[in-house]
GROMACS .gro file of C-alpha atoms in nm:
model
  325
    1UNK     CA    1  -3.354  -0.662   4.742
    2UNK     CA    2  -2.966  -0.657   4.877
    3UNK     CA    3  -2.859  -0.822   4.525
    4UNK     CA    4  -3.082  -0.634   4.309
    5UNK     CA    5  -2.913  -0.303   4.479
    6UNK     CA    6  -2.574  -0.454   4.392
    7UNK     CA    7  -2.599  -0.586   4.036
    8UNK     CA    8  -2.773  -0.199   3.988
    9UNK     CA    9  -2.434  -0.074   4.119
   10UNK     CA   10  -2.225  -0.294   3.944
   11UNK     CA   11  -2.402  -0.228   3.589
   12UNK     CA   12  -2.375   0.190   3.696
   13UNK     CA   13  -2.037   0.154   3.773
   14UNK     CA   14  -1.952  -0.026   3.480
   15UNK     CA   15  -2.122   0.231   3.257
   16UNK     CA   16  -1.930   0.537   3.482
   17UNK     CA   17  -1.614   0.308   3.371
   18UNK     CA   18  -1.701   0.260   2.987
   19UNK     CA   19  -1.791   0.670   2.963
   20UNK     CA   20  -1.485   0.752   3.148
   21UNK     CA   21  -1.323   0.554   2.891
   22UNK     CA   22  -1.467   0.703   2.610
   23UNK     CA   23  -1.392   1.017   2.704
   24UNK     CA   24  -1.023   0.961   2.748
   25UNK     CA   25  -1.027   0.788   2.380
   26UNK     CA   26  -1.239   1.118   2.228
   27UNK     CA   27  -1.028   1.349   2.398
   28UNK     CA   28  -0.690   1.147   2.343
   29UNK     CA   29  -0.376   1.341   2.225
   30UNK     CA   30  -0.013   1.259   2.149
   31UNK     CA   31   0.262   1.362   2.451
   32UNK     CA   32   0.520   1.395   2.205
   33UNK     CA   33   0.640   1.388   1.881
   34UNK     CA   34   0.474   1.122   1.627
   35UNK     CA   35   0.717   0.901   1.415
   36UNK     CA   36   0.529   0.783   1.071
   37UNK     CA   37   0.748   0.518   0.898
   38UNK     CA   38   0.732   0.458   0.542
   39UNK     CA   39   0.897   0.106   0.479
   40UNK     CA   40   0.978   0.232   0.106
   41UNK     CA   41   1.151   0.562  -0.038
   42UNK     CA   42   1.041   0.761  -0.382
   43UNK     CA   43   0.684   0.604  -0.398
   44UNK     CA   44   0.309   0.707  -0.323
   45UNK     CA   45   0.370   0.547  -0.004
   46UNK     CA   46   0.547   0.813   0.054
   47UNK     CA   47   0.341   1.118  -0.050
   48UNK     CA   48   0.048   0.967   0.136
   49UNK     CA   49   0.229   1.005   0.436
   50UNK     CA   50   0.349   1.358   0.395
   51UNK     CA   51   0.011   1.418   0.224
   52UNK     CA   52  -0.136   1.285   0.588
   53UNK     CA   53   0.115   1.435   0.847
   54UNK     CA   54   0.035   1.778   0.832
   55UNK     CA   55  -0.305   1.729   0.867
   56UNK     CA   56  -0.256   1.499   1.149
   57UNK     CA   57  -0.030   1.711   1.306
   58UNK     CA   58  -0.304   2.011   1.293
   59UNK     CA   59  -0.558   1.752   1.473
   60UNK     CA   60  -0.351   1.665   1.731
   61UNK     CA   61  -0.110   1.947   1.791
   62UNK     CA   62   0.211   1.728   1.834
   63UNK     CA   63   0.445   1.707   1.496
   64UNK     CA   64   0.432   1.409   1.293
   65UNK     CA   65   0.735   1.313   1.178
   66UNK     CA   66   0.798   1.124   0.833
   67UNK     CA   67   1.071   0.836   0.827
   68UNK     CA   68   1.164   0.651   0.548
   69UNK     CA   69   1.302   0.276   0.634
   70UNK     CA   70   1.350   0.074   0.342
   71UNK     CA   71   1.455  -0.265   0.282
   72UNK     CA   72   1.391  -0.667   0.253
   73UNK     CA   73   1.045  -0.569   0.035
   74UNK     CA   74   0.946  -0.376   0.311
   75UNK     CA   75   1.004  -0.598   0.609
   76UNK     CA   76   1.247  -0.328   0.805
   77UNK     CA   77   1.025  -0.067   0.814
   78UNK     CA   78   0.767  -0.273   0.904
   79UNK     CA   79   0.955  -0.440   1.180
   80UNK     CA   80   1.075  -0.180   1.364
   81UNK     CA   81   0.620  -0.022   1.402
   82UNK     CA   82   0.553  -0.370   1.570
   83UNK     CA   83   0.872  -0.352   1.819
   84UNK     CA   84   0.764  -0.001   1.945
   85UNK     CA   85   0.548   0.087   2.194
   86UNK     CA   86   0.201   0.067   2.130
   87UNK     CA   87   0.129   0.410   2.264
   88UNK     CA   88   0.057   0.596   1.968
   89UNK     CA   89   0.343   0.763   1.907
   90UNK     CA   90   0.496   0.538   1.637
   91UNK     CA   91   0.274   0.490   1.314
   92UNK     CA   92   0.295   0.290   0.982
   93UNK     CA   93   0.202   0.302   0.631
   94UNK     CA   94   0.181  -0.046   0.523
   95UNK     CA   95   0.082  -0.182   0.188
   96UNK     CA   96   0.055  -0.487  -0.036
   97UNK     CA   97   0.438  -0.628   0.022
   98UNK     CA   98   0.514  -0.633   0.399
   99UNK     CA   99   0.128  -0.703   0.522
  100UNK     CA  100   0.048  -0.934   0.295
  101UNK     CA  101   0.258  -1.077  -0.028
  102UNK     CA  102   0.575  -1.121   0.208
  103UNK     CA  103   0.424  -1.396   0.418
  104UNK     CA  104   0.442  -1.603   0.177
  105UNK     CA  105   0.727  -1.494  -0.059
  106UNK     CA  106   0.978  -1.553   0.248
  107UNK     CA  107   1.043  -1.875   0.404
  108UNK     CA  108   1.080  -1.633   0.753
  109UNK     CA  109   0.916  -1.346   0.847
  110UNK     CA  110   1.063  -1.146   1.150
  111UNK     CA  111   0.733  -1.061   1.229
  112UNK     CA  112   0.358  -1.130   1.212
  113UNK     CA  113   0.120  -0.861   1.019
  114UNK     CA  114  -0.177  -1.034   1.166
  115UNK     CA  115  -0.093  -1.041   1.509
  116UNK     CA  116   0.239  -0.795   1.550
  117UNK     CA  117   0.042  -0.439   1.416
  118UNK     CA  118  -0.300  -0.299   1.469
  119UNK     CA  119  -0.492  -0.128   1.175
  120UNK     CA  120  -0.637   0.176   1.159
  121UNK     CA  121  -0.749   0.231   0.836
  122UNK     CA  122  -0.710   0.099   0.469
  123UNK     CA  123  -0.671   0.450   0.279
  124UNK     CA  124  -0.623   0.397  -0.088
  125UNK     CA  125  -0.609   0.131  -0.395
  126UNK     CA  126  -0.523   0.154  -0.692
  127UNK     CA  127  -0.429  -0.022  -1.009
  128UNK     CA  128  -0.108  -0.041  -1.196
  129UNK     CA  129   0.039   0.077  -1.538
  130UNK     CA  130   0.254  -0.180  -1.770
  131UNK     CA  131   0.486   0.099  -1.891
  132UNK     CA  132   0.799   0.019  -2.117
  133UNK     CA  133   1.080   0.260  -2.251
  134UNK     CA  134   0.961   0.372  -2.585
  135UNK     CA  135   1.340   0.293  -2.742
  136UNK     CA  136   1.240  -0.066  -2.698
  137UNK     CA  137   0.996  -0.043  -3.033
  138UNK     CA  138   0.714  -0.224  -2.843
  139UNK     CA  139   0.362  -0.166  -2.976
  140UNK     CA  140   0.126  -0.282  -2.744
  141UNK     CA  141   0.102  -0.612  -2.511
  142UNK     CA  142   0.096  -0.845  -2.731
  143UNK     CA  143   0.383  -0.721  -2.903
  144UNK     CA  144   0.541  -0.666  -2.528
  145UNK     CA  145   0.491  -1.070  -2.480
  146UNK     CA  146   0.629  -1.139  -2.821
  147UNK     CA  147   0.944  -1.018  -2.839
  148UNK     CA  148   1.045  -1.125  -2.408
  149UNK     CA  149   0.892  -1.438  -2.537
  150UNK     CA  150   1.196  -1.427  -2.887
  151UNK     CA  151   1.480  -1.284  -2.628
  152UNK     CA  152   1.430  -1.295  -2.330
  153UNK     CA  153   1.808  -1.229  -2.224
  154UNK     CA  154   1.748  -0.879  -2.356
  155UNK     CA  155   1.452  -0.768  -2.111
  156UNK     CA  156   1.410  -0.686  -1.762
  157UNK     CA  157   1.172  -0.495  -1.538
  158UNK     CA  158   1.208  -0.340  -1.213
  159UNK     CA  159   0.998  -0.311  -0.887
  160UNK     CA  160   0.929  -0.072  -0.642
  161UNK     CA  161   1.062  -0.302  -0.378
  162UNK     CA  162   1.110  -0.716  -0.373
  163UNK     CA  163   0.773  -0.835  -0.287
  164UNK     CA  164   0.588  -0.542  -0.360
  165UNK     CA  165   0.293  -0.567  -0.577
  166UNK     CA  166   0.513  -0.370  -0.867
  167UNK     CA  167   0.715  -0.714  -0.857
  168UNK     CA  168   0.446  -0.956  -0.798
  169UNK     CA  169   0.218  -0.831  -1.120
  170UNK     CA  170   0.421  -0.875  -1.329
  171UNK     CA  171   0.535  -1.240  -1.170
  172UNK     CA  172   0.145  -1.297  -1.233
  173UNK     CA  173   0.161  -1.185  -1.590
  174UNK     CA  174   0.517  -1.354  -1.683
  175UNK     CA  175   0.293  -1.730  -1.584
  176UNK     CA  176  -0.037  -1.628  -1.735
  177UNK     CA  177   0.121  -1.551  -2.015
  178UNK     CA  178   0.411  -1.778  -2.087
  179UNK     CA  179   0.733  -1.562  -2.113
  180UNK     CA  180   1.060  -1.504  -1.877
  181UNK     CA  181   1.201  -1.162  -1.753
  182UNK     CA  182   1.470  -1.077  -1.529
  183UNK     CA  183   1.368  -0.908  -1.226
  184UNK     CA  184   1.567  -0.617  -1.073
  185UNK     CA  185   1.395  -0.488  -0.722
  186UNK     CA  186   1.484  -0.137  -0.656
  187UNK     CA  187   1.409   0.032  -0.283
  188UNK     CA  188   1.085   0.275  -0.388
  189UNK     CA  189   0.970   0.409  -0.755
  190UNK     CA  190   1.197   0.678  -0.811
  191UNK     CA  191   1.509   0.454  -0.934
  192UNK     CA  192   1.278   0.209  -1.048
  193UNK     CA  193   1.142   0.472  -1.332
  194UNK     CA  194   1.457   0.654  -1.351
  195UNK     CA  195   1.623   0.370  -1.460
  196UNK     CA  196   1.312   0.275  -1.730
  197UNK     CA  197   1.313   0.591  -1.822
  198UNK     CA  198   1.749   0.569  -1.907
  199UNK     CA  199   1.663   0.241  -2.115
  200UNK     CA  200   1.868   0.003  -1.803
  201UNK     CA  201   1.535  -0.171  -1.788
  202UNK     CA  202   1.293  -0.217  -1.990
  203UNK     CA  203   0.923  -0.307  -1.856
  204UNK     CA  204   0.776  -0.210  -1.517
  205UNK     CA  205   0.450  -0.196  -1.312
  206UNK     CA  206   0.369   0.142  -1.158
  207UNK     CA  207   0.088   0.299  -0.943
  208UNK     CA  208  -0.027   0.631  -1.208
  209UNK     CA  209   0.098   0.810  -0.936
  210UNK     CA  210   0.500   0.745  -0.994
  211UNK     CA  211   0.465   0.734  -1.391
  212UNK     CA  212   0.184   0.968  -1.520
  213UNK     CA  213   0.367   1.229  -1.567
  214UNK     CA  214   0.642   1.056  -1.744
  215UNK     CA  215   0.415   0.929  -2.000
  216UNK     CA  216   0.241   1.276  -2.091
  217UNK     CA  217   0.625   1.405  -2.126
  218UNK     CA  218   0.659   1.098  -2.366
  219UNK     CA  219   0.950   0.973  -2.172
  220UNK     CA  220   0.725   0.607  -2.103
  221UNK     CA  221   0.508   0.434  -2.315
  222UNK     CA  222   0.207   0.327  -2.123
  223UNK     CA  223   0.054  -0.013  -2.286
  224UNK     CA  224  -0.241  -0.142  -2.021
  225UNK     CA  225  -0.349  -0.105  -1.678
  226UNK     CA  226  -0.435  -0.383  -1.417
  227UNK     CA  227  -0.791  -0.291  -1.308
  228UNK     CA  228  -1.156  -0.458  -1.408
  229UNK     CA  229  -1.193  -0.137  -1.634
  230UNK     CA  230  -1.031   0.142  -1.802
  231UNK     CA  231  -0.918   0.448  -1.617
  232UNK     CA  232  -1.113   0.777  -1.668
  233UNK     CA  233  -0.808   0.991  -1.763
  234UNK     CA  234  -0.632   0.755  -1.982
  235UNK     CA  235  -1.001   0.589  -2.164
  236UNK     CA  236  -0.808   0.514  -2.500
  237UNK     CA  237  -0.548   0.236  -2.301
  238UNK     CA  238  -0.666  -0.086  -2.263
  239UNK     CA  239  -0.686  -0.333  -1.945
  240UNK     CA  240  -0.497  -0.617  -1.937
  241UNK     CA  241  -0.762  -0.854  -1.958
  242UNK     CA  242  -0.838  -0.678  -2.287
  243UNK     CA  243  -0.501  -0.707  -2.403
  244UNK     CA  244  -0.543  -1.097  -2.392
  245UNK     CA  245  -0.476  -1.226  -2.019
  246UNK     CA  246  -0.840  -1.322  -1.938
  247UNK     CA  247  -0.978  -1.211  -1.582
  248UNK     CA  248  -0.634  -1.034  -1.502
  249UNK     CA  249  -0.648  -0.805  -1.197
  250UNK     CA  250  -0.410  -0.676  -0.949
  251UNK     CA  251  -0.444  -0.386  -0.709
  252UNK     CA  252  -0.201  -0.188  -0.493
  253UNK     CA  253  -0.308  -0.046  -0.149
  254UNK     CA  254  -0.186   0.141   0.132
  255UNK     CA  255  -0.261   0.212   0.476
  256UNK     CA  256  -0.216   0.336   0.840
  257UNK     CA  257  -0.126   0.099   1.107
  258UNK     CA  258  -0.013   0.065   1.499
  259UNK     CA  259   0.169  -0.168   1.686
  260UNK     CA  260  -0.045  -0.449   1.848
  261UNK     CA  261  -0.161  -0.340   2.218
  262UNK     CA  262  -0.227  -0.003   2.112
  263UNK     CA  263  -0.518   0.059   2.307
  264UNK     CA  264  -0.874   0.064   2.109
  265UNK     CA  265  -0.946   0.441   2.208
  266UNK     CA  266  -0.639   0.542   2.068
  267UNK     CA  267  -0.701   0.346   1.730
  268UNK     CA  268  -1.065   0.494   1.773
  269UNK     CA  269  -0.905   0.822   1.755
  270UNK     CA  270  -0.657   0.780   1.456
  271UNK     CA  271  -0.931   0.647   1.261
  272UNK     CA  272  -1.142   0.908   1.303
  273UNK     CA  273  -0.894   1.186   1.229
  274UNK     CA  274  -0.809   0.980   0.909
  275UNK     CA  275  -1.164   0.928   0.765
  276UNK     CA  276  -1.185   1.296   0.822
  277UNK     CA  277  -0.851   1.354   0.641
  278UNK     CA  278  -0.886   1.163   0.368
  279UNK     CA  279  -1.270   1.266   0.254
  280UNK     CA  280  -1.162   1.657   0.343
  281UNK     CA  281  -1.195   1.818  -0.014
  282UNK     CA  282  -0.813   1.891  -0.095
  283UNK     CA  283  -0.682   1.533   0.038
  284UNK     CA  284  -0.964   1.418  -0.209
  285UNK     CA  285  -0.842   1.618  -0.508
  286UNK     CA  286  -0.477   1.547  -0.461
  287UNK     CA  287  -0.520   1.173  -0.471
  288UNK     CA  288  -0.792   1.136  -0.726
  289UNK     CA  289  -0.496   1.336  -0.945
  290UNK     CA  290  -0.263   1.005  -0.885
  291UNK     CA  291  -0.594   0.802  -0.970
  292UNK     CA  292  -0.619   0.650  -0.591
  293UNK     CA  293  -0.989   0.558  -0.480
  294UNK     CA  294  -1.016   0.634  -0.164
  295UNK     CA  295  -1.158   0.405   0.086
  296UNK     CA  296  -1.148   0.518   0.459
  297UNK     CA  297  -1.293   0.239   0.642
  298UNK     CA  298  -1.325   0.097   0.990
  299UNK     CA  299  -1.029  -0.089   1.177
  300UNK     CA  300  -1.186  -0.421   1.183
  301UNK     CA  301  -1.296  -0.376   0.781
  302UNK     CA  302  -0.879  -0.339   0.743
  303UNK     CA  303  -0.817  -0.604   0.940
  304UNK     CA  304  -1.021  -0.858   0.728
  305UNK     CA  305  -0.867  -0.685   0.419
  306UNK     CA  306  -0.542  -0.787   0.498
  307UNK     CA  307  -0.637  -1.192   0.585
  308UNK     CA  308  -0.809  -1.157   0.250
  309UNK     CA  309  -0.517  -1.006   0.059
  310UNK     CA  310  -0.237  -1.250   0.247
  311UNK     CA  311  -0.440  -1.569   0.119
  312UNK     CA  312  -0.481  -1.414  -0.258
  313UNK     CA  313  -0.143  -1.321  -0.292
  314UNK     CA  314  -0.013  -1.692  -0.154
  315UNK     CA  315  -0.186  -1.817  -0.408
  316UNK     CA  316  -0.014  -1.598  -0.676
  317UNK     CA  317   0.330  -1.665  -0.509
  318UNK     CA  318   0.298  -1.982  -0.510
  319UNK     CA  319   0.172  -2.070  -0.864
  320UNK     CA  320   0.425  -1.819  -1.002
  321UNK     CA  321   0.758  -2.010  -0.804
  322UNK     CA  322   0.843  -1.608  -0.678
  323UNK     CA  323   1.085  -1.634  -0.431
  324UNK     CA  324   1.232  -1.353  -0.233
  325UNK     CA  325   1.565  -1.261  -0.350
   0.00000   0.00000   0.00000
């Protein structure tokens, strides 16, 4: 009977425990002042996060405060989320390059994406635009191929970032289609397009986000996009894989991360606030406009994303020869 009494107290207890607990997490709130690094400058990384803080800073009542770290593809920004204290006060929005494509494209990483931050959410992908200065005279893709293919002294593209997916897409289209490029990384889109758009480059892969507007203003020529199908707003430019490049697909993604050992309730609570965020009505609108889908998901269904993405993108590294430069 003794025994029966205890393990009855134990189990209440631990239930007492595992509601106190919750409680905390539901009712969890920064102390201070919330730092959201962006490991890039002049991109949709960017936005996102000033898109985000505001609303985040309304849910929790603390400021959240935007900081831009750029540098080795990403890897500085990064770096300094999973040396902080995992107390919710320092957040970051990751994407492609520094969680995933830079494991491979460096011989050493200064940290581990798997096992240094903690995800909260994957927020939005997207597919890319092949855009190309219209003063280069190129038609279409196959025309784009051609003439790297005759001189390909005369043509370079740029990248958001070394190691981004800007760079690695078009690493993946150089080998699946048999031509040479010289690569010039830039830190974030805005010199990246600026320079496209002054003729110092020529080619370049872009979220819609950084180059839509551009091409409406004819300032860039827009030849394909990198996603299974056509986009809704641009239905009359083909996919790459209807250009010629069979199966050809490549997707850009960002998200909101911790450091590792932030506690679970507090992860809990970012996640919800973010799901909230980003189906709220205006969020919606403002990044269907830069052609994002929006995804929202659960920690762990992040998590497996980026295990997924850091084995498909060795694979692309790795075929292509990219190195980190």
């Amino acid at each position: 009977m003794k025994s029966h009494l205890k393990f009855a107290a134990a189990v209440a207890l631990a239930a007492c425990a595992a509601t106190s607990a919750w409680a905390q997490g539901a009712d969890w709130r920064p102390s201070k002042p919330v730092r959201i690094i962006v490991p890039i400058v002049g991109s949709t990384n960017d936005v996102l996060a000033r898109l985000i803080g505001p609303e985040l800073q309304k849910a929790f009542g603390q400021p959240f405060v935007v900081e831009n770290k750029p540098g080795a593809g990403g890897n500085i920004g990064a770096l300094e989320v999973a040396r902080s204290a995992p107390d919710g006060h320092t957040l970051l929005i990751g994407y492609n390059g520094p969680l995933a494509i830079n494991v491979t494209l460096f011989d050493k990483m200064p940290y581990d994406p798997v096992k240094d931050l903690a995800p909260i959410t994957l927020a939005v992908k997207s597919p890319q635009y092949l855009v190309v200065n219209p003063a280069a005279g190129i038609a279409d893709v196959k025309d784009f191929i051609a003439k790297a293919k005759a001189n390909p002294a005369q043509y370079s593209y740029g990248s958001v970032a070394m190691g981004s997916a800007s760079h690695l897409t078009m690493e993946m289209m150089k080998s699946a289609a048999g031509f040479h490029m010289t690569h010039i990384p830039y830190r974030g889109a805005g010199p990246a397009v600026t320079d496209l758009i002054a003729g110092n480059i020529q080619a370049g892969f872009f979220v819609p986000g950084n180059v839509q507007g551009f091409v409406k203003e004819g300032r860039l020529k827009l030849l394909a996009s990198t996603g299974p199908k056509r986009f809704p707003s641009t239905p009359d430019v083909p996919t790459l894989a209807e250009s010629g490049l069979k199966d050809f697909e490549a997707t850009s993604w960002i998200g909101l991360l911790a450091p590792a050992g932030t506690p679970p309730a507090i992860i809990n609570r970012y996640n919800e606030e973010m799901v909230r965020i980003l189906n709220s009505p205006e969020i919606q609108k403002r990044l269907h406009e830069m052609e994002f889908e929006i995804i929202a998901g659960s920690p762990k269904q992040f998590s497996d994303w980026i295990r997924t993405e850091i084995v498909r993108w060795g694979k692309v590294i790795k075929a292509t020869g990219a190195k980190a430069e």
